[in-house]
Short mmCIF file of C-alpha atoms in Angstrom, two decimals:
data_model
loop_
_atom_site.label_atom_id
_atom_site.label_comp_id
_atom_site.label_asym_id
_atom_site.label_seq_id
_atom_site.Cartn_x
_atom_site.Cartn_y
_atom_site.Cartn_z
CA MET L 1 53.21 69.16 25.06
CA SER L 2 54.26 67.51 21.79
CA PHE L 3 53.82 64.02 20.36
CA ASP L 4 54.70 62.00 17.28
CA CYS L 5 51.12 60.75 17.02
CA VAL L 6 47.81 61.60 18.64
CA VAL L 7 45.18 58.86 18.36
CA ILE L 8 41.66 60.23 18.70
CA GLY L 9 39.36 57.49 19.95
CA GLY L 10 40.01 54.61 22.34
CA GLY L 11 37.99 51.89 20.67
CA ALA L 12 39.21 48.80 18.81
CA ALA L 13 40.92 50.66 15.95
CA GLY L 14 42.29 53.41 18.16
CA MET L 15 43.84 51.07 20.71
CA MET L 16 45.37 48.93 17.98
CA ALA L 17 46.81 52.03 16.28
CA ALA L 18 48.25 53.40 19.53
CA ILE L 19 49.93 50.09 20.37
CA GLN L 20 51.54 49.88 16.94
CA CYS L 21 52.74 53.48 17.12
CA LYS L 22 54.31 53.06 20.54
CA GLU L 23 55.98 49.79 19.53
CA ASN L 24 57.62 51.81 16.75
CA ASN L 25 58.99 54.14 19.45
CA MET L 26 56.63 56.97 18.58
CA GLN L 27 55.58 59.29 21.38
CA THR L 28 51.87 58.52 21.39
CA VAL L 29 48.78 59.61 23.29
CA ILE L 30 45.16 58.44 23.12
CA ILE L 31 42.36 60.98 23.48
CA GLU L 32 39.11 59.36 24.56
CA HIS L 33 35.96 61.36 25.25
CA THR L 34 34.49 58.80 27.66
CA ALA L 35 35.88 57.51 30.94
CA LYS L 36 36.90 54.08 29.63
CA LEU L 37 38.71 52.42 26.72
CA GLY L 38 37.13 49.74 24.52
CA THR L 39 33.54 50.03 25.73
CA LYS L 40 32.01 48.95 22.42
CA ILE L 41 34.20 45.84 22.26
CA LEU L 42 32.31 44.50 25.28
CA LYS L 43 29.06 44.46 23.26
CA THR L 44 30.40 42.58 20.24
CA GLY L 45 29.35 39.02 19.47
CA ASN L 46 26.65 39.10 22.14
CA GLY L 47 29.36 39.68 24.72
CA LYS L 48 31.63 36.97 23.33
CA CYS L 49 33.58 39.20 20.88
CA ASN L 50 33.56 37.68 17.41
CA PHE L 51 36.90 39.35 16.62
CA SER L 52 37.46 38.05 13.08
CA ASN L 53 36.52 35.38 10.55
CA THR L 54 38.58 32.87 8.57
CA PHE L 55 36.36 33.43 5.52
CA MET L 56 37.59 36.84 4.44
CA THR L 57 36.60 38.06 0.97
CA LYS L 58 35.57 41.40 -0.44
CA GLU L 59 31.96 40.21 -0.65
CA MET L 60 31.86 40.49 3.14
CA TYR L 61 32.08 44.28 2.80
CA GLN L 62 28.84 45.66 1.50
CA ASN L 63 29.39 48.94 -0.28
CA ASN L 64 31.37 50.09 -3.31
CA ASN L 65 34.56 50.34 -1.23
CA ALA L 66 35.09 46.60 -0.77
CA ASP L 67 38.25 46.56 -2.90
CA TYR L 68 39.70 49.37 -0.79
CA ALA L 69 38.83 47.49 2.40
CA MET L 70 40.56 44.33 1.20
CA GLU L 71 43.65 46.28 0.15
CA ILE L 72 44.03 47.40 3.77
CA ILE L 73 43.04 44.06 5.32
CA ASN L 74 45.54 42.13 3.22
CA ARG L 75 48.31 44.18 4.83
CA PHE L 76 47.28 42.98 8.29
CA ASN L 77 45.19 39.90 7.71
CA VAL L 78 43.32 37.35 9.79
CA ASP L 79 46.46 35.31 10.51
CA ASP L 80 48.24 38.48 11.62
CA THR L 81 45.32 39.25 13.91
CA ILE L 82 45.37 35.77 15.46
CA HIS L 83 49.14 36.04 15.98
CA PHE L 84 48.80 39.49 17.54
CA PHE L 85 46.24 38.37 20.09
CA GLU L 86 48.14 35.17 20.87
CA GLY L 87 51.01 37.51 21.77
CA LEU L 88 48.65 38.98 24.36
CA SER L 89 47.68 35.48 25.57
CA VAL L 90 44.26 35.66 23.94
CA TYR L 91 43.75 32.38 22.11
CA LYS L 92 41.15 31.76 19.44
CA LYS L 93 38.13 29.53 19.39
CA GLU L 94 36.71 28.87 15.92
CA ARG L 95 33.09 28.11 15.13
CA ASN L 96 32.24 27.78 11.42
CA GLY L 97 34.93 30.32 10.58
CA TYR L 98 33.83 32.76 13.28
CA LEU L 99 36.72 33.56 15.62
CA TYR L 100 36.19 34.23 19.33
CA PRO L 101 38.54 34.39 22.30
CA ARG L 102 38.77 30.92 23.85
CA SER L 103 37.14 32.32 26.99
CA GLU L 104 34.16 33.48 24.89
CA MET L 105 34.29 36.73 26.85
CA ALA L 106 34.56 40.07 25.08
CA ALA L 107 36.20 41.43 28.21
CA SER L 108 39.19 39.16 27.47
CA VAL L 109 39.95 41.14 24.31
CA ALA L 110 39.34 44.54 25.90
CA LEU L 111 41.50 43.68 28.92
CA ALA L 112 44.33 42.41 26.74
CA LEU L 113 44.40 45.64 24.75
CA THR L 114 44.13 47.96 27.74
CA GLY L 115 46.76 45.90 29.54
CA LYS L 116 49.13 46.31 26.61
CA ILE L 117 48.51 50.06 26.57
CA GLN L 118 49.36 50.20 30.27
CA ALA L 119 52.49 48.07 29.76
CA LEU L 120 53.68 50.38 26.99
CA ASP L 121 52.96 53.37 29.22
CA ILE L 122 50.79 55.08 26.60
CA PRO L 123 49.10 58.11 28.20
CA VAL L 124 45.34 58.41 27.82
CA PHE L 125 43.39 61.65 28.16
CA PHE L 126 40.00 60.45 29.37
CA GLU L 127 36.79 62.51 29.11
CA THR L 128 38.56 64.78 26.66
CA SER L 129 37.31 65.99 23.28
CA VAL L 130 39.19 67.44 20.33
CA LYS L 131 37.39 70.55 19.14
CA LYS L 132 39.66 71.54 16.27
CA ILE L 133 42.78 70.48 14.38
CA ASP L 134 44.95 73.22 12.85
CA ARG L 135 48.07 72.98 10.73
CA ALA L 136 51.11 74.76 12.19
CA GLY L 137 54.11 74.40 9.91
CA SER L 138 55.16 70.75 9.89
CA GLU L 139 52.93 69.91 12.86
CA TYR L 140 49.29 69.92 13.88
CA VAL L 141 47.85 71.74 16.88
CA LEU L 142 44.84 70.14 18.57
CA GLN L 143 42.47 72.22 20.64
CA LEU L 144 41.17 70.16 23.56
CA GLU L 145 38.23 70.34 25.91
CA GLY L 146 38.27 68.52 29.23
CA ALA L 147 42.03 68.05 29.57
CA LYS L 148 44.48 69.79 31.88
CA THR L 149 46.06 71.39 28.84
CA ASN L 150 44.13 73.31 26.17
CA THR L 151 46.35 72.42 23.22
CA ILE L 152 48.84 69.76 22.19
CA LYS L 153 51.12 69.49 19.18
CA THR L 154 51.75 66.42 17.09
CA LYS L 155 53.44 65.35 13.88
CA THR L 156 50.59 63.01 12.94
CA VAL L 157 46.97 62.36 13.88
CA ILE L 158 45.01 59.12 13.62
CA LEU L 159 41.26 59.68 13.78
CA ALA L 160 39.56 56.54 15.06
CA CYS L 161 36.51 58.21 16.60
CA GLY L 162 34.00 55.54 15.61
CA SER L 163 30.68 55.98 13.85
CA ALA L 164 27.29 57.08 15.19
CA ALA L 165 26.16 53.53 16.01
CA SER L 166 25.75 52.59 19.67
CA PRO L 167 26.21 56.06 21.20
CA SER L 168 25.95 54.63 24.73
CA SER L 169 29.41 53.14 24.15
CA GLY L 170 30.82 56.56 23.27
CA SER L 171 30.48 56.07 19.52
CA ASP L 172 28.20 59.07 19.09
CA GLY L 173 29.17 60.42 15.67
CA SER L 174 31.00 63.46 17.04
CA GLY L 175 34.02 62.56 14.93
CA TYR L 176 32.18 63.43 11.71
CA LYS L 177 32.05 67.09 12.72
CA LEU L 178 35.79 67.13 13.34
CA VAL L 179 36.43 65.46 9.99
CA ARG L 180 34.30 67.98 8.11
CA LYS L 181 36.27 70.84 9.67
CA LEU L 182 39.32 69.40 7.93
CA GLY L 183 37.52 69.66 4.59
CA VAL L 184 37.30 65.88 4.27
CA LYS L 185 34.16 64.58 2.53
CA VAL L 186 31.81 62.47 4.65
CA VAL L 187 29.25 60.16 3.06
CA LYS L 188 25.99 60.53 5.01
CA PRO L 189 26.13 58.05 7.90
CA LEU L 190 23.12 55.76 8.23
CA PRO L 191 22.45 52.70 10.38
CA ALA L 192 23.61 49.31 9.13
CA LEU L 193 23.21 45.89 10.77
CA THR L 194 19.89 46.90 12.23
CA ALA L 195 16.27 45.76 12.48
CA LEU L 196 13.53 46.75 10.03
CA GLU L 197 10.11 48.16 10.82
CA SER L 198 6.87 47.40 8.99
CA ASP L 199 3.19 48.28 8.94
CA LYS L 200 2.25 44.67 8.19
CA LYS L 201 -1.12 43.68 9.63
CA ASN L 202 -1.24 40.83 12.14
CA MET L 203 2.54 40.80 12.70
CA LYS L 204 2.12 41.21 16.47
CA LEU L 205 0.62 37.71 16.58
CA ALA L 206 4.10 36.27 15.95
CA THR L 207 5.99 38.53 18.37
CA GLY L 208 8.94 36.73 19.93
CA VAL L 209 9.09 33.89 17.41
CA ARG L 210 12.49 32.90 16.01
CA ALA L 211 12.52 30.75 12.89
CA LEU L 212 14.94 29.64 10.21
CA GLY L 213 14.14 31.56 7.06
CA ASN L 214 15.28 33.54 4.08
CA VAL L 215 14.72 37.28 3.72
CA LYS L 216 14.86 39.20 0.44
CA ILE L 217 14.93 42.98 0.15
CA MET L 218 12.98 44.29 -2.83
CA VAL L 219 13.51 47.80 -4.17
CA ALA L 220 11.48 48.90 -7.20
CA GLY L 221 10.46 45.28 -7.74
CA ARG L 222 14.04 44.01 -7.84
CA VAL L 223 15.86 41.83 -5.30
CA VAL L 224 18.84 43.86 -4.06
CA ALA L 225 19.92 41.63 -1.17
CA GLU L 226 19.02 38.39 0.56
CA ASP L 227 20.23 36.22 3.41
CA THR L 228 19.25 33.08 5.28
CA GLY L 229 19.35 32.29 9.00
CA GLU L 230 17.34 32.71 12.17
CA ILE L 231 14.78 35.48 11.69
CA GLN L 232 13.18 37.16 14.68
CA PHE L 233 9.56 38.26 14.37
CA THR L 234 8.75 41.31 16.47
CA ASP L 235 5.85 43.61 17.21
CA TYR L 236 7.45 46.29 15.00
CA GLY L 237 8.76 44.19 12.10
CA ILE L 238 11.64 41.77 11.60
CA SER L 239 15.07 41.34 13.15
CA GLY L 240 17.82 38.76 13.57
CA ILE L 241 21.16 38.31 11.83
CA PRO L 242 19.77 37.69 8.30
CA VAL L 243 17.77 40.92 8.56
CA PHE L 244 20.84 42.76 9.87
CA GLN L 245 22.86 41.51 6.91
CA VAL L 246 20.47 43.00 4.35
CA SER L 247 19.31 46.04 6.31
CA ARG L 248 21.87 48.51 4.89
CA PHE L 249 20.29 48.16 1.45
CA ALA L 250 16.79 48.78 2.80
CA VAL L 251 17.93 51.78 4.85
CA ARG L 252 19.77 53.43 1.96
CA ALA L 253 16.83 52.88 -0.41
CA MET L 254 14.37 54.40 2.06
CA GLU L 255 16.65 57.40 2.51
CA GLU L 256 16.48 57.83 -1.26
CA GLY L 257 12.68 57.82 -1.11
CA GLN L 258 12.20 54.40 -2.68
CA ARG L 259 9.58 51.85 -1.69
CA VAL L 260 11.12 48.89 0.10
CA GLU L 261 9.59 45.48 0.67
CA ALA L 262 10.85 42.35 2.39
CA LEU L 263 9.84 38.85 1.38
CA VAL L 264 10.32 36.23 4.09
CA ASP L 265 10.42 32.51 3.33
CA VAL L 266 9.75 30.68 6.61
CA ALA L 267 10.35 27.30 4.96
CA ALA L 268 13.60 28.10 3.19
CA ASP L 269 14.86 24.55 3.66
CA ILE L 270 11.76 22.98 2.08
CA LYS L 271 10.62 23.05 -1.56
CA GLU L 272 7.11 24.38 -2.04
CA ASP L 273 5.75 21.06 -3.38
CA ASP L 274 7.21 19.21 -0.40
CA LEU L 275 5.83 21.82 1.97
CA LEU L 276 2.38 21.43 0.43
CA SER L 277 2.52 17.67 0.98
CA MET L 278 3.58 18.16 4.59
CA LEU L 279 0.74 20.62 5.23
CA LYS L 280 -1.84 18.27 3.73
CA CYS L 281 -0.53 15.38 5.81
CA ALA L 282 -0.57 17.42 9.02
CA VAL L 283 -4.15 18.70 8.72
CA ASN L 284 -5.43 15.28 7.64
CA THR L 285 -3.74 13.25 10.38
CA ARG L 286 -4.56 15.80 13.10
CA LYS L 287 -7.97 16.98 11.87
CA HIS L 288 -9.40 16.78 15.39
CA GLN L 289 -7.16 19.69 16.40
CA SER L 290 -7.06 23.35 15.41
CA VAL L 291 -5.05 24.46 12.39
CA SER L 292 -2.32 26.00 14.55
CA GLU L 293 -2.09 22.82 16.65
CA SER L 294 -2.01 20.51 13.65
CA LEU L 295 0.85 22.48 12.08
CA SER L 296 2.80 22.90 15.32
CA GLY L 297 5.13 20.07 14.31
CA LEU L 298 6.27 22.24 11.41
CA PHE L 299 6.10 25.81 12.69
CA ASN L 300 5.74 27.75 15.91
CA LYS L 301 2.04 28.07 16.76
CA LYS L 302 2.24 31.87 17.01
CA LEU L 303 3.76 32.06 13.53
CA VAL L 304 1.00 29.81 12.19
CA MET L 305 -1.63 32.06 13.78
CA MET L 306 -0.20 35.08 11.97
CA ILE L 307 0.10 33.29 8.65
CA CYS L 308 -3.45 31.97 8.86
CA LYS L 309 -4.77 35.44 9.61
CA ASP L 310 -2.83 36.82 6.64
CA VAL L 311 -4.41 34.35 4.22
CA GLY L 312 -7.91 34.88 5.61
CA ILE L 313 -8.50 31.92 7.92
CA GLU L 314 -8.51 31.55 11.70
CA GLY L 315 -5.68 29.62 13.29
CA ASN L 316 -8.11 28.35 15.92
CA SER L 317 -10.47 26.89 13.33
CA SER L 318 -10.63 23.11 12.94
CA ALA L 319 -8.01 21.44 10.79
CA SER L 320 -10.83 19.39 9.30
CA ASP L 321 -12.03 22.57 7.56
CA ILE L 322 -8.74 22.98 5.67
CA ASP L 323 -9.02 21.63 2.14
CA ASP L 324 -6.34 21.24 -0.53
CA ASP L 325 -6.92 24.73 -1.93
CA ILE L 326 -6.32 26.33 1.46
CA CYS L 327 -3.21 24.20 1.94
CA GLN L 328 -1.99 25.49 -1.42
CA ARG L 329 -2.56 29.10 -0.32
CA LEU L 330 -0.73 28.47 2.94
CA ALA L 331 2.25 26.81 1.25
CA ARG L 332 2.56 29.58 -1.32
CA TYR L 333 2.35 32.29 1.34
CA MET L 334 4.79 30.59 3.71
CA LYS L 335 7.38 30.77 0.95
CA SER L 336 6.88 34.52 0.57
CA LEU L 337 5.52 36.47 3.56
CA HIS L 338 5.21 40.08 2.48
CA TYR L 339 6.42 42.99 4.63
CA HIS L 340 6.18 46.61 3.52
CA ILE L 341 9.24 48.17 5.18
CA THR L 342 8.36 51.56 6.61
CA GLY L 343 11.39 52.29 8.78
CA TYR L 344 14.37 50.93 10.66
CA LYS L 345 15.89 50.95 14.10
CA GLY L 346 18.28 53.87 14.52
CA ASN L 347 21.79 54.30 15.83
CA ASP L 348 20.86 53.31 19.39
CA TYR L 349 20.09 49.83 18.04
CA ALA L 350 22.39 49.49 15.02
CA GLN L 351 25.69 47.65 15.39
CA VAL L 352 27.54 49.77 12.83
CA CYS L 353 26.95 52.60 10.37
CA GLN L 354 27.25 52.77 6.63
CA GLY L 355 28.77 55.99 5.39
CA GLY L 356 31.60 57.99 6.92
CA VAL L 357 34.89 59.32 5.58
CA ASP L 358 34.81 59.02 1.79
CA VAL L 359 37.73 56.80 0.73
CA SER L 360 38.08 58.83 -2.48
CA GLY L 361 39.73 61.45 -0.27
CA LEU L 362 42.22 58.93 1.16
CA ASN L 363 45.28 57.24 -0.28
CA TYR L 364 46.00 53.55 0.31
CA ASN L 365 47.80 54.43 3.53
CA LEU L 366 44.52 55.70 5.01
CA GLU L 367 45.97 59.21 4.81
CA SER L 368 43.97 62.28 3.87
CA VAL L 369 45.00 63.43 0.40
CA ASP L 370 44.46 67.07 1.36
CA ASN L 371 45.82 66.84 4.92
CA PRO L 372 49.18 65.03 4.90
CA GLY L 373 49.92 63.40 8.23
CA ILE L 374 46.27 62.86 9.14
CA PHE L 375 45.10 59.24 8.98
CA PHE L 376 41.79 57.46 9.54
CA ALA L 377 40.85 54.06 10.96
CA GLY L 378 37.88 51.97 12.03
CA GLU L 379 34.18 52.75 11.67
CA LEU L 380 34.81 56.43 10.98
CA VAL L 381 35.70 55.37 7.42
CA ASP L 382 32.99 54.49 4.89
CA ILE L 383 33.54 50.74 5.22
CA ASP L 384 30.90 48.44 6.68
CA GLY L 385 31.00 44.67 6.83
CA ARG L 386 28.52 41.92 7.46
CA CYS L 387 27.95 40.34 10.86
CA GLY L 388 30.63 37.79 11.62
CA GLY L 389 33.74 39.60 12.81
CA TYR L 390 34.27 41.61 9.64
CA ASN L 391 33.90 45.05 11.20
CA LEU L 392 36.36 44.22 13.97
CA GLN L 393 38.83 42.85 11.42
CA TRP L 394 38.55 46.17 9.60
CA ALA L 395 39.24 47.93 12.90
CA TRP L 396 42.39 45.87 13.60
CA SER L 397 43.70 46.12 10.04
CA SER L 398 43.00 49.81 9.53
CA GLY L 399 44.45 50.63 12.96
CA VAL L 400 47.71 48.86 12.13
CA VAL L 401 47.98 50.30 8.61
CA ALA L 402 47.25 53.84 9.83
CA ALA L 403 49.90 53.48 12.55
CA LYS L 404 52.55 52.13 10.20
CA SER L 405 51.72 54.88 7.72
CA ALA L 406 52.06 57.51 10.46
CA PHE L 407 55.46 56.05 11.39
CA ASP L 408 56.61 56.20 7.76
CA TYR L 409 55.34 59.77 7.47
CA CYS L 410 57.36 60.85 10.52
CA ASN L 411 60.48 59.23 9.09
CA ARG L 412 60.05 61.05 5.80
CA GLN L 413 59.83 64.39 7.60
CA GLU L 414 63.19 63.93 9.35
#
């Protein structure tokens, strides 16, 4: 059994790559080690599939490979992505630059892709793993496990096996082992877009609270990342999109043995002097109530209870006992809640991974420098973007570029 291209992985990047290959009349097969294509797509955007973003700059990709990412994305950009999905009758809905299918259902995107694969009659080997890839003259021989045949031959291979994030979707990190067997360098994969754990006292008092705020990550006393948005306070630490956005920097620093702290401003939209005035007004006009009740027009009561405990007062104490000095302490602390970060949620929780195939071993066609005819796409590569559709755009773009590069490679061999 021989093919022009074998695509390993049936996720977003893999399906896109397979479609492009087949539309270029390449004999193509997808090898997927689960029983279904596109499982992880269904989880994206809280089930709505934020498939891209109109605000596309290199700053949206968070490691040293941002220039490489944009080189690939510019060859199949956001407009190309919109046009592609419109061709599958998936129409966009934009919200502050975030692009969703008009249906706001992730299944719409997955069904469109799987439907196209069926229409193109692309074979899929489900519940099949690739154990080894060997060079055999001008072709590659893949050793399979789980398929009716033990080996297949191909002119090119596109590895789109995903990262180690969200293993329940099939993205279990098994692709890294296959990559290393090829002699390709892999940067240690670590969770990104994940929640952070802390040993902060009293934090359980605010469990379940969501509040607009700013979070800064401090490493060795220096701010290395910050973001603003809705922060979620949990019994283990902090979560929410702003925390996800900065988490990669905290995770990497902890892996390097550095002390990491997070500073949370729960009044990011208010200047400290104005906040102080508001606190004084609240406790004076509602002095017959408790502190947490008097400040409930400003902050969630549970959050106030935690903050009060942190600064050494009881949230249930009378507001009449709160003088100007205490208001000053509260205002100052609300602008900078301190969390010592002791850990992070792992791959079961993380949306993507940082790390993966080192781009220094790839050319700008996503081809292995040392293994001509082998290409990489999607999360397997050491590219990770922020929340907001950036990781899916990388999947679409890298899938297309890898496929076109595989087509060009085959033509050069003839």
